[in-house]
Amino acid sequence: MQYYEDIEVGDTAEFGEYHVTKEEIVDFAERYDPQPFHTDEEAAEDSAFGELVASGWHTASMCMRMLVDGPLQERAGMGARGVDELRWKQPVRPGDTLSIRSEVIDKRVSESDPKRGYVDSFLEGRTQDGDVVISWIGLGMIERRNPGEE
Amino acid sequence: MQYYEDIEVGDTAEFGEYHVTKEEIVDFAERYDPQPFHTDEEAAEDSAFGELVASGWHTASMCMRMLVDGPLQERAGMGARGVDELRWKQPVRPGDTLSIRSEVIDKRVSESDPKRGYVDSFLEGRTQDGDVVISWIGLGMIERRNPGEE
């Protein structure tokens, strides 16, 4: 299990392999983001996108799945404080395969709770062609192995 | 239809009514965020949350649905540039009913495309008791009615 002390600023990782299907794009969007360019292939052709594309929240959710199946498995995580600078950079299309690159950009011990470490990471979701489709800064919390030490 | 010129900094709105069920919490989490406190009622009782709670990305997605069914219906929207300062402030539980409060905090014309207006809003998702469960700054784009004018 990975604790706060095991993580260093500058650590990078690449992980995940998420195959995006038309059915899943439409399924998510019908429930959470029913705009025509997410739910209707023909209407999407007449939209600014020119084709069916995934909801931005769907893209974020698919990335979450890769995090849960990936690095979070091994981590003494305590949940997330939030997300900064979430950006949708390019559309995600049916047939894309997504993966993630992450880099730790900051770490510090919580001032209010010495058992708790804060770890901030910059994350990018990419297609099989290396195009960045989404990026964000994840504000994570992780247990300290040795809360008594500085 | 509402264009850039129709929106003023300081405009507020309250809208939406989303009933959160246990089934939907589990359904979303099994696909996108399969951590035990989102997918397994018994395991959740032993977690830091003490009960089953919604994935943060699920909460954001439910809010997106209220936006699509609400103010986005009437707006000449051009999609979102991104989200800043997304924060999960309290857990969302089965039986909660969510709604949204929004306030426009900034607007300006795109420097690269005079047909395009940028409108930034601070949004809060709240429970039936008025507790804020999520907040974020939405970075929206909206058509100008009169692109030639300043």
Tab-separated table of C-alpha atoms in Angstrom:
chain	number	residue	atom	x	y	z
A	1	MET	CA	0.000	0.000	0.000
A	2	GLN	CA	1.252	3.459	-0.958
A	3	TYR	CA	1.187	6.214	1.683
A	4	TYR	CA	1.904	9.943	1.636
A	5	GLU	CA	5.576	9.335	2.369
A	6	ASP	CA	5.895	7.124	-0.724
A	7	ILE	CA	4.848	9.854	-3.151
A	8	GLU	CA	7.229	12.470	-4.540
A	9	VAL	CA	6.589	15.634	-6.502
A	10	GLY	CA	7.528	14.851	-10.092
A	11	ASP	CA	6.357	11.236	-9.979
A	12	THR	CA	4.682	10.325	-13.255
A	13	ALA	CA	2.534	7.398	-14.363
A	14	GLU	CA	0.763	6.215	-17.494
A	15	PHE	CA	-2.152	3.818	-17.208
A	16	GLY	CA	-5.576	2.776	-18.406
A	17	GLU	CA	-7.152	1.600	-21.628
A	18	TYR	CA	-10.798	2.581	-22.051
A	19	HIS	CA	-12.589	1.752	-25.287
A	20	VAL	CA	-15.290	4.299	-26.084
A	21	THR	CA	-18.373	3.014	-27.869
A	22	LYS	CA	-21.230	4.837	-29.549
A	23	GLU	CA	-23.682	2.953	-27.358
A	24	GLU	CA	-22.024	4.108	-24.165
A	25	ILE	CA	-21.785	7.733	-25.335
A	26	VAL	CA	-25.520	7.770	-26.063
A	27	ASP	CA	-26.410	5.852	-22.899
A	28	PHE	CA	-24.565	8.277	-20.619
A	29	ALA	CA	-25.859	11.341	-22.436
A	30	GLU	CA	-29.512	10.259	-22.434
A	31	ARG	CA	-29.337	10.152	-18.664
A	32	TYR	CA	-27.031	13.063	-17.785
A	33	ASP	CA	-26.402	15.326	-20.779
A	34	PRO	CA	-29.150	14.937	-23.383
A	35	GLN	CA	-27.881	17.460	-25.906
A	36	PRO	CA	-28.386	16.298	-29.527
A	37	PHE	CA	-24.665	16.131	-30.379
A	38	HIS	CA	-24.276	13.550	-27.562
A	39	THR	CA	-27.439	11.494	-28.142
A	40	ASP	CA	-28.373	11.585	-31.836
A	41	GLU	CA	-25.938	10.646	-34.579
A	42	GLU	CA	-27.846	12.464	-37.329
A	43	ALA	CA	-28.375	15.637	-35.320
A	44	ALA	CA	-24.701	15.558	-34.350
A	45	GLU	CA	-23.714	15.718	-38.039
A	46	ASP	CA	-25.432	19.102	-38.270
A	47	SER	CA	-23.843	20.381	-35.050
A	48	ALA	CA	-20.616	22.323	-34.556
A	49	PHE	CA	-18.905	18.975	-33.802
A	50	GLY	CA	-19.979	17.376	-37.101
A	51	GLU	CA	-20.341	13.979	-35.439
A	52	LEU	CA	-21.419	12.249	-32.252
A	53	VAL	CA	-19.127	13.144	-29.327
A	54	ALA	CA	-19.035	12.163	-25.664
A	55	SER	CA	-20.361	14.437	-22.926
A	56	GLY	CA	-17.492	16.130	-21.117
A	57	TRP	CA	-18.747	14.664	-17.843
A	58	HIS	CA	-18.744	11.238	-19.447
A	59	THR	CA	-15.107	11.721	-20.442
A	60	ALA	CA	-14.254	12.705	-16.863
A	61	SER	CA	-16.166	9.678	-15.551
A	62	MET	CA	-14.343	7.280	-17.881
A	63	CYS	CA	-11.061	8.710	-16.585
A	64	MET	CA	-12.257	8.143	-13.013
A	65	ARG	CA	-12.781	4.491	-13.858
A	66	MET	CA	-9.194	4.227	-15.088
A	67	LEU	CA	-7.974	5.836	-11.854
A	68	VAL	CA	-9.993	3.421	-9.696
A	69	ASP	CA	-8.764	0.418	-11.681
A	70	GLY	CA	-5.233	1.852	-11.712
A	71	PRO	CA	-3.246	3.852	-9.155
A	72	LEU	CA	-6.033	4.188	-6.582
A	73	GLN	CA	-5.950	0.401	-6.075
A	74	GLU	CA	-2.584	0.648	-4.373
A	75	ARG	CA	-3.052	3.903	-2.521
A	76	ALA	CA	-4.171	4.627	1.041
A	77	GLY	CA	-6.506	7.243	-0.401
A	78	MET	CA	-8.918	9.317	1.634
A	79	GLY	CA	-10.969	10.701	-1.251
A	80	ALA	CA	-10.659	13.921	-3.202
A	81	ARG	CA	-10.892	17.525	-2.042
A	82	GLY	CA	-11.863	18.609	-5.519
A	83	VAL	CA	-10.604	19.376	-8.997
A	84	ASP	CA	-9.060	22.534	-10.451
A	85	GLU	CA	-8.653	23.643	-14.049
A	86	LEU	CA	-10.769	20.921	-15.664
A	87	ARG	CA	-10.537	21.470	-19.423
A	88	TRP	CA	-12.143	19.646	-22.326
A	89	LYS	CA	-9.572	20.088	-25.057
A	90	GLN	CA	-10.853	17.945	-27.868
A	91	PRO	CA	-13.974	15.854	-28.459
A	92	VAL	CA	-14.011	12.151	-27.596
A	93	ARG	CA	-15.489	10.034	-30.372
A	94	PRO	CA	-16.837	6.498	-30.737
A	95	GLY	CA	-13.927	4.138	-31.360
A	96	ASP	CA	-11.416	6.162	-29.343
A	97	THR	CA	-9.315	4.366	-26.733
A	98	LEU	CA	-8.413	6.568	-23.794
A	99	SER	CA	-5.517	6.388	-21.362
A	100	ILE	CA	-4.159	8.699	-18.657
A	101	ARG	CA	-0.861	10.361	-17.861
A	102	SER	CA	-0.451	11.781	-14.365
A	103	GLU	CA	2.230	13.848	-12.648
A	104	VAL	CA	2.439	14.773	-8.962
A	105	ILE	CA	2.810	18.567	-8.752
A	106	ASP	CA	2.512	19.293	-5.014
A	107	LYS	CA	2.349	17.541	-1.635
A	108	ARG	CA	1.968	18.782	1.916
A	109	VAL	CA	0.606	17.647	5.270
A	110	SER	CA	-2.821	18.924	6.292
A	111	GLU	CA	-2.509	21.663	8.922
A	112	SER	CA	-5.735	20.595	10.603
A	113	ASP	CA	-5.145	16.841	10.597
A	114	PRO	CA	-1.574	15.458	10.812
A	115	LYS	CA	-2.789	11.988	9.737
A	116	ARG	CA	-3.742	13.402	6.375
A	117	GLY	CA	-1.544	14.275	3.416
A	118	TYR	CA	-2.555	16.414	0.460
A	119	VAL	CA	-1.278	15.326	-2.936
A	120	ASP	CA	-2.066	17.339	-6.056
A	121	SER	CA	-1.623	15.823	-9.503
A	122	PHE	CA	-1.909	17.099	-13.046
A	123	LEU	CA	-3.744	14.548	-15.188
A	124	GLU	CA	-4.313	14.257	-18.909
A	125	GLY	CA	-6.656	11.925	-20.748
A	126	ARG	CA	-5.356	11.020	-24.198
A	127	THR	CA	-6.546	9.152	-27.243
A	128	GLN	CA	-4.748	6.285	-28.977
A	129	ASP	CA	-3.147	8.961	-31.199
A	130	GLY	CA	-1.748	10.846	-28.223
A	131	ASP	CA	-4.206	13.735	-28.527
A	132	VAL	CA	-5.076	15.253	-25.153
A	133	VAL	CA	-8.868	15.322	-24.804
A	134	ILE	CA	-9.186	16.337	-21.145
A	135	SER	CA	-6.910	17.650	-18.404
A	136	TRP	CA	-7.354	18.578	-14.776
A	137	ILE	CA	-5.597	19.016	-11.452
A	138	GLY	CA	-6.782	16.410	-8.956
A	139	LEU	CA	-6.637	17.478	-5.308
A	140	GLY	CA	-6.185	14.192	-3.488
A	141	MET	CA	-5.932	13.132	0.142
A	142	ILE	CA	-3.838	10.214	1.324
A	143	GLU	CA	-2.986	8.694	4.684
A	144	ARG	CA	0.392	9.273	6.280
A	145	ARG	CA	2.291	6.183	7.291
A	146	ASN	CA	4.006	8.023	10.172
A	147	PRO	CA	1.787	10.902	11.269
A	148	GLY	CA	4.093	11.739	14.202
A	149	GLU	CA	7.026	12.670	11.955
A	150	GLU	CA	7.554	15.888	10.039
B	1	MET	CA	-33.413	32.523	-27.117
B	2	GLN	CA	-30.909	34.083	-24.735
B	3	TYR	CA	-27.695	35.555	-26.204
B	4	TYR	CA	-24.530	37.016	-24.707
B	5	GLU	CA	-26.082	40.490	-24.634
B	6	ASP	CA	-29.000	39.224	-22.507
B	7	ILE	CA	-26.787	38.048	-19.661
B	8	GLU	CA	-25.501	40.338	-16.898
B	9	VAL	CA	-22.913	39.781	-14.200
B	10	GLY	CA	-24.842	39.237	-10.965
B	11	ASP	CA	-27.754	37.409	-12.613
B	12	THR	CA	-28.874	34.533	-10.377
B	13	ALA	CA	-31.141	31.533	-10.936
B	14	GLU	CA	-32.441	28.584	-8.952
B	15	PHE	CA	-33.631	25.507	-10.778
B	16	GLY	CA	-33.822	21.735	-10.930
B	17	GLU	CA	-35.186	18.930	-8.805
B	18	TYR	CA	-33.231	15.676	-9.012
B	19	HIS	CA	-34.251	12.746	-6.837
B	20	VAL	CA	-31.257	10.578	-5.946
B	21	THR	CA	-31.896	6.859	-5.549
B	22	LYS	CA	-29.738	4.090	-4.145
B	23	GLU	CA	-30.139	2.180	-7.397
B	24	GLU	CA	-28.791	5.056	-9.464
B	25	ILE	CA	-25.857	5.667	-7.091
B	26	VAL	CA	-24.813	2.017	-7.390
B	27	ASP	CA	-25.497	1.867	-11.127
B	28	PHE	CA	-23.276	4.877	-11.885
B	29	ALA	CA	-20.533	3.767	-9.525
B	30	GLU	CA	-20.355	0.196	-10.823
B	31	ARG	CA	-19.546	1.627	-14.241
B	32	TYR	CA	-17.389	4.658	-13.450
B	33	ASP	CA	-16.290	4.730	-9.807
B	34	PRO	CA	-16.422	1.226	-8.270
B	35	GLN	CA	-15.171	2.090	-4.797
B	36	PRO	CA	-17.002	0.142	-2.068
B	37	PHE	CA	-18.563	3.204	-0.389
B	38	HIS	CA	-20.318	3.936	-3.726
B	39	THR	CA	-21.328	0.413	-4.703
B	40	ASP	CA	-21.903	-1.691	-1.576
B	41	GLU	CA	-24.236	-0.630	1.215
B	42	GLU	CA	-22.662	-2.900	3.830
B	43	ALA	CA	-19.084	-1.982	2.968
B	44	ALA	CA	-20.095	1.692	3.017
B	45	GLU	CA	-21.196	1.374	6.642
B	46	ASP	CA	-17.623	0.473	7.561
B	47	SER	CA	-16.129	3.304	5.515
B	48	ALA	CA	-15.269	6.871	6.530
B	49	PHE	CA	-18.665	7.925	5.142
B	50	GLY	CA	-20.638	5.465	7.304
B	51	GLU	CA	-23.206	4.932	4.558
B	52	LEU	CA	-23.610	4.651	0.802
B	53	VAL	CA	-22.785	7.952	-0.954
B	54	ALA	CA	-22.768	9.073	-4.581
B	55	SER	CA	-19.580	9.306	-6.623
B	56	GLY	CA	-18.504	12.929	-6.951
B	57	TRP	CA	-18.592	12.566	-10.728
B	58	HIS	CA	-22.122	11.254	-10.458
B	59	THR	CA	-23.121	14.333	-8.461
B	60	ALA	CA	-21.583	16.555	-11.139
B	61	SER	CA	-23.386	14.586	-13.846
B	62	MET	CA	-26.756	14.907	-12.087
B	63	CYS	CA	-26.166	18.668	-11.942
B	64	MET	CA	-25.392	18.680	-15.672
B	65	ARG	CA	-28.779	17.092	-16.290
B	66	MET	CA	-30.472	19.880	-14.355
B	67	LEU	CA	-28.574	22.454	-16.421
B	68	VAL	CA	-29.573	20.814	-19.710
B	69	ASP	CA	-33.220	20.582	-18.631
B	70	GLY	CA	-33.062	24.114	-17.208
B	71	PRO	CA	-31.218	27.244	-18.349
B	72	LEU	CA	-29.351	25.662	-21.257
B	73	GLN	CA	-32.707	25.055	-22.996
B	74	GLU	CA	-33.133	28.776	-23.603
B	75	ARG	CA	-29.547	29.705	-24.276
B	76	ALA	CA	-27.611	30.084	-27.541
B	77	GLY	CA	-24.857	28.053	-25.933
B	78	MET	CA	-21.651	26.998	-27.672
B	79	GLY	CA	-20.469	24.427	-25.115
B	80	ALA	CA	-18.149	24.807	-22.158
B	81	ARG	CA	-14.468	25.772	-22.053
B	82	GLY	CA	-14.071	23.960	-18.776
B	83	VAL	CA	-14.653	24.063	-15.039
B	84	ASP	CA	-12.628	25.701	-12.267
B	85	GLU	CA	-12.659	25.093	-8.530
B	86	LEU	CA	-14.866	21.998	-8.532
B	87	ARG	CA	-15.402	21.052	-4.891
B	88	TRP	CA	-17.284	18.173	-3.268
B	89	LYS	CA	-18.396	19.695	-0.009
B	90	GLN	CA	-20.678	17.063	1.484
B	91	PRO	CA	-21.742	13.548	0.505
B	92	VAL	CA	-24.888	12.980	-1.563
B	93	ARG	CA	-27.061	10.210	-0.144
B	94	PRO	CA	-29.953	8.057	-1.363
B	95	GLY	CA	-33.195	9.978	-0.864
B	96	ASP	CA	-31.633	13.414	-1.373
B	97	THR	CA	-33.285	15.814	-3.802
B	98	LEU	CA	-30.806	18.141	-5.490
B	99	SER	CA	-31.275	21.582	-7.005
B	100	ILE	CA	-28.916	24.268	-8.320
B	101	ARG	CA	-28.241	27.906	-7.623
B	102	SER	CA	-26.190	29.817	-10.189
B	103	GLU	CA	-24.727	33.306	-10.358
B	104	VAL	CA	-23.002	34.957	-13.328
B	105	ILE	CA	-19.608	36.226	-12.135
B	106	ASP	CA	-17.892	37.395	-15.338
B	107	LYS	CA	-18.569	38.007	-19.023
B	108	ARG	CA	-16.409	39.159	-21.919
B	109	VAL	CA	-16.131	38.795	-25.681
B	110	SER	CA	-13.642	36.294	-27.057
B	111	GLU	CA	-10.573	38.068	-28.412
B	112	SER	CA	-10.078	35.461	-31.118
B	113	ASP	CA	-13.705	35.169	-32.254
B	114	PRO	CA	-16.039	38.185	-32.007
B	115	LYS	CA	-19.103	35.953	-32.543
B	116	ARG	CA	-18.377	34.243	-29.244
B	117	GLY	CA	-19.033	35.446	-25.714
B	118	TYR	CA	-17.493	33.985	-22.574
B	119	VAL	CA	-19.788	33.752	-19.544
B	120	ASP	CA	-18.473	32.411	-16.231
B	121	SER	CA	-20.874	31.308	-13.509
B	122	PHE	CA	-20.530	30.109	-9.941
B	123	LEU	CA	-22.816	27.138	-9.346
B	124	GLU	CA	-23.850	25.281	-6.213
B	125	GLY	CA	-25.715	21.994	-5.954
B	126	ARG	CA	-27.818	21.790	-2.803
B	127	THR	CA	-29.930	19.232	-1.008
B	128	GLN	CA	-33.553	19.644	0.040
B	129	ASP	CA	-32.199	20.961	3.361
B	130	GLY	CA	-30.151	23.683	1.673
B	131	ASP	CA	-26.815	21.971	2.323
B	132	VAL	CA	-24.285	22.676	-0.432
B	133	VAL	CA	-22.925	19.346	-1.690
B	134	ILE	CA	-20.949	20.536	-4.740
B	135	SER	CA	-19.787	23.834	-6.187
B	136	TRP	CA	-17.869	24.895	-9.265
B	137	ILE	CA	-17.195	27.723	-11.681
B	138	GLY	CA	-18.554	26.917	-15.120
B	139	LEU	CA	-16.701	28.527	-18.017
B	140	GLY	CA	-19.386	28.839	-20.684
B	141	MET	CA	-19.493	30.072	-24.258
B	142	ILE	CA	-22.537	31.706	-25.786
B	143	GLU	CA	-23.332	33.306	-29.141
B	144	ARG	CA	-23.466	37.061	-29.488
B	145	ARG	CA	-26.642	38.439	-31.003
B	146	ASN	CA	-24.794	41.370	-32.550
B	147	PRO	CA	-21.164	40.394	-33.136
B	148	GLY	CA	-20.390	43.676	-34.868
B	149	GLU	CA	-21.026	45.799	-31.786
B	150	GLU	CA	-18.744	46.293	-28.814
